[in-house]
PDB file of C-alpha atoms in Angstrom:
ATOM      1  CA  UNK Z 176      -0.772   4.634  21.126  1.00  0.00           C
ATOM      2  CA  UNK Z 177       1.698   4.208  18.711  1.00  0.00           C
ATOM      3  CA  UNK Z 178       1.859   4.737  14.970  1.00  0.00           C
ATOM      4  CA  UNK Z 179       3.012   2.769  11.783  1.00  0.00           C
ATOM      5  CA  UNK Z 180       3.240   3.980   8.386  1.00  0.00           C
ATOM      6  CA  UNK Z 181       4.279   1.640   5.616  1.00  0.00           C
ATOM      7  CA  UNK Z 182       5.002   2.237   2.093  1.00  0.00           C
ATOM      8  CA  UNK Z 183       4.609  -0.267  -0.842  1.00  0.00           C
ATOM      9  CA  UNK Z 184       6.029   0.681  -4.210  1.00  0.00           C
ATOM     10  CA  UNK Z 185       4.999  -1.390  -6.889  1.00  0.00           C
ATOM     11  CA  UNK Z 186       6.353  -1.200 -10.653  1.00  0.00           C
ATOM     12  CA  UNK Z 187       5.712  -3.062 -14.178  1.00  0.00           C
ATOM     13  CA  UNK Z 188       7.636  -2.733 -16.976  1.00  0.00           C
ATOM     14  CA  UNK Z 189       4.175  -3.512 -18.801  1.00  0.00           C
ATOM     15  CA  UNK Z 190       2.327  -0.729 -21.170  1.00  0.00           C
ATOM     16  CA  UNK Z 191      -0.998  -0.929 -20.045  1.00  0.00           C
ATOM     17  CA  UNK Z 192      -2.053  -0.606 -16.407  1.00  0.00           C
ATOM     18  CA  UNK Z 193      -3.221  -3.965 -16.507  1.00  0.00           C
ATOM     19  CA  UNK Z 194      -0.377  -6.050 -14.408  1.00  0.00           C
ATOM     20  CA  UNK Z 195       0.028  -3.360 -11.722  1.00  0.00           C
ATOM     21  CA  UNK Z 196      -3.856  -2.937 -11.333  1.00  0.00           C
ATOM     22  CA  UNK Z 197      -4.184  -6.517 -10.536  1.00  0.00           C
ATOM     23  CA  UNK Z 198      -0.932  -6.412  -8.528  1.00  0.00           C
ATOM     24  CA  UNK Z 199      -2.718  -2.969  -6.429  1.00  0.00           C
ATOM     25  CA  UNK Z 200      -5.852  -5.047  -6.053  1.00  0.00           C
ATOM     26  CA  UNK Z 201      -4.031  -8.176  -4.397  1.00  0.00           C
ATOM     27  CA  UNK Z 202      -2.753  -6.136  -2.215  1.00  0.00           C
ATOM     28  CA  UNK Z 203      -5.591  -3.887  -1.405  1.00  0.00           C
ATOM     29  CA  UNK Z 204      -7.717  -7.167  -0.941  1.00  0.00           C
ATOM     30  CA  UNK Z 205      -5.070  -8.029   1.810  1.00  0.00           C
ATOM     31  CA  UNK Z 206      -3.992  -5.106   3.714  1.00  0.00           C
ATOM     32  CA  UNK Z 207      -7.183  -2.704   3.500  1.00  0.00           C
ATOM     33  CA  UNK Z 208      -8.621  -3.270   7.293  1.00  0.00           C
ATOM     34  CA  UNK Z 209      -6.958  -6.131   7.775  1.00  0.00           C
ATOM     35  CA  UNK Z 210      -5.923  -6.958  11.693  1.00  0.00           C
ATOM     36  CA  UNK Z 211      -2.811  -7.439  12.390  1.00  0.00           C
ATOM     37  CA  UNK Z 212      -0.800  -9.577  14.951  1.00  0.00           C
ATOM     38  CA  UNK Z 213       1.550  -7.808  17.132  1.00  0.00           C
ATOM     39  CA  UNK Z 214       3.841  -9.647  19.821  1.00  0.00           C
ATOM     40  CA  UNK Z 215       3.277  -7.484  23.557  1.00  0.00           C
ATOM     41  CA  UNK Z 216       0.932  -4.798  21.725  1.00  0.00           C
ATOM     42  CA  UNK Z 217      -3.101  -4.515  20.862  1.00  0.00           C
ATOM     43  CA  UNK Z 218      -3.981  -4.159  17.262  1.00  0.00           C
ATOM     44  CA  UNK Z 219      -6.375  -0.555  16.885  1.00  0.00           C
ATOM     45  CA  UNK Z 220      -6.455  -0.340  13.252  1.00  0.00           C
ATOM     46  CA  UNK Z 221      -4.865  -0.711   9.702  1.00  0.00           C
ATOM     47  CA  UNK Z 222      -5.863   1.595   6.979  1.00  0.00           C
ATOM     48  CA  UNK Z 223      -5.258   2.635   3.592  1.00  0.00           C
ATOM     49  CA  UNK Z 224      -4.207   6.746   3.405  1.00  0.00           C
ATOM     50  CA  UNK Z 225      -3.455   6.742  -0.509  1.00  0.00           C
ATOM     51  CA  UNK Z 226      -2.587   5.044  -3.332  1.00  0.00           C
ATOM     52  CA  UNK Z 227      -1.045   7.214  -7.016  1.00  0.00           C
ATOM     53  CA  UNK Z 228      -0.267   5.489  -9.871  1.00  0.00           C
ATOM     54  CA  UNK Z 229       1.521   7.480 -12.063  1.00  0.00           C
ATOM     55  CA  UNK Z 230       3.896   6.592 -15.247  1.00  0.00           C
ATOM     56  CA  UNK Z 231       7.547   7.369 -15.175  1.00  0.00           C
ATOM     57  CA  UNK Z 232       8.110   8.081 -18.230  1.00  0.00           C
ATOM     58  CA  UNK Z 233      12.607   8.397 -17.844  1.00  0.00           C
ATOM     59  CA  UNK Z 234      11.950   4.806 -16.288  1.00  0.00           C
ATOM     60  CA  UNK Z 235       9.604   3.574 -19.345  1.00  0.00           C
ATOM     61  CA  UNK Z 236       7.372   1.818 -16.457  1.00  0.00           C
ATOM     62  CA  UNK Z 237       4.141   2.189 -14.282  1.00  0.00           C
ATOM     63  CA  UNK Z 238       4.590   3.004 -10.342  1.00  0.00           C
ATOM     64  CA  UNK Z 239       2.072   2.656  -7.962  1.00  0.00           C
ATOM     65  CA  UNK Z 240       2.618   4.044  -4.633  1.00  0.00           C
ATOM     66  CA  UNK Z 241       0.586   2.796  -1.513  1.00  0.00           C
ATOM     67  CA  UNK Z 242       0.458   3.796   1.882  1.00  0.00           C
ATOM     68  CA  UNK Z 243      -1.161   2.588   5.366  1.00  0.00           C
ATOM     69  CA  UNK Z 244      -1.230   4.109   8.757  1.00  0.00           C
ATOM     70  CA  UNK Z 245      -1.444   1.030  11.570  1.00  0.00           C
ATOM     71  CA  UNK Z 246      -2.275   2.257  15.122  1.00  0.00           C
ATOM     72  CA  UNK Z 247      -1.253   0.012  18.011  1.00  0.00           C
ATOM     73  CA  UNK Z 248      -1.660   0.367  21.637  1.00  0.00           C
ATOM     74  CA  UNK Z 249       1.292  -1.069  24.118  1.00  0.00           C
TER      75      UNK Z 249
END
């Protein structure tokens, strides 16, 4: 079994949380237990370990940080 983490790093210039909530939710609605299709290898599992959003406030913008684990068998 092998293991896959990926990292998305979203960011909006925006004030409110209102563009990078929608923007977290598109891509929740798409990659939370989604299956995946993997040339020579059996898809186990894709899941969501964490998402932070957190303000940056040197940066003046919103960050939202989301990671999955994806478990694939050769």
């Amino acid at each position: 079994m092998e293991e896959i983490v990926v990292q998305f790093s979203i960011f909006s210039e925006e004030s409110s949380t209102s563009e990078i909530g929608t923007i977290y939710g598109y891509l929740r609605d798409r990659f939370d237990w989604c299956t995946l299709a993997i040339g020579g290898y059996t898809f186990l599992k894709m899941e969501r370990e964490f998402a932070h959003r957190t303000w940056l406030p040197d940066e003046e913008v919103w960050s939202y940080v989301v990671q999955y684990r994806i478990l694939i068998e050769k």
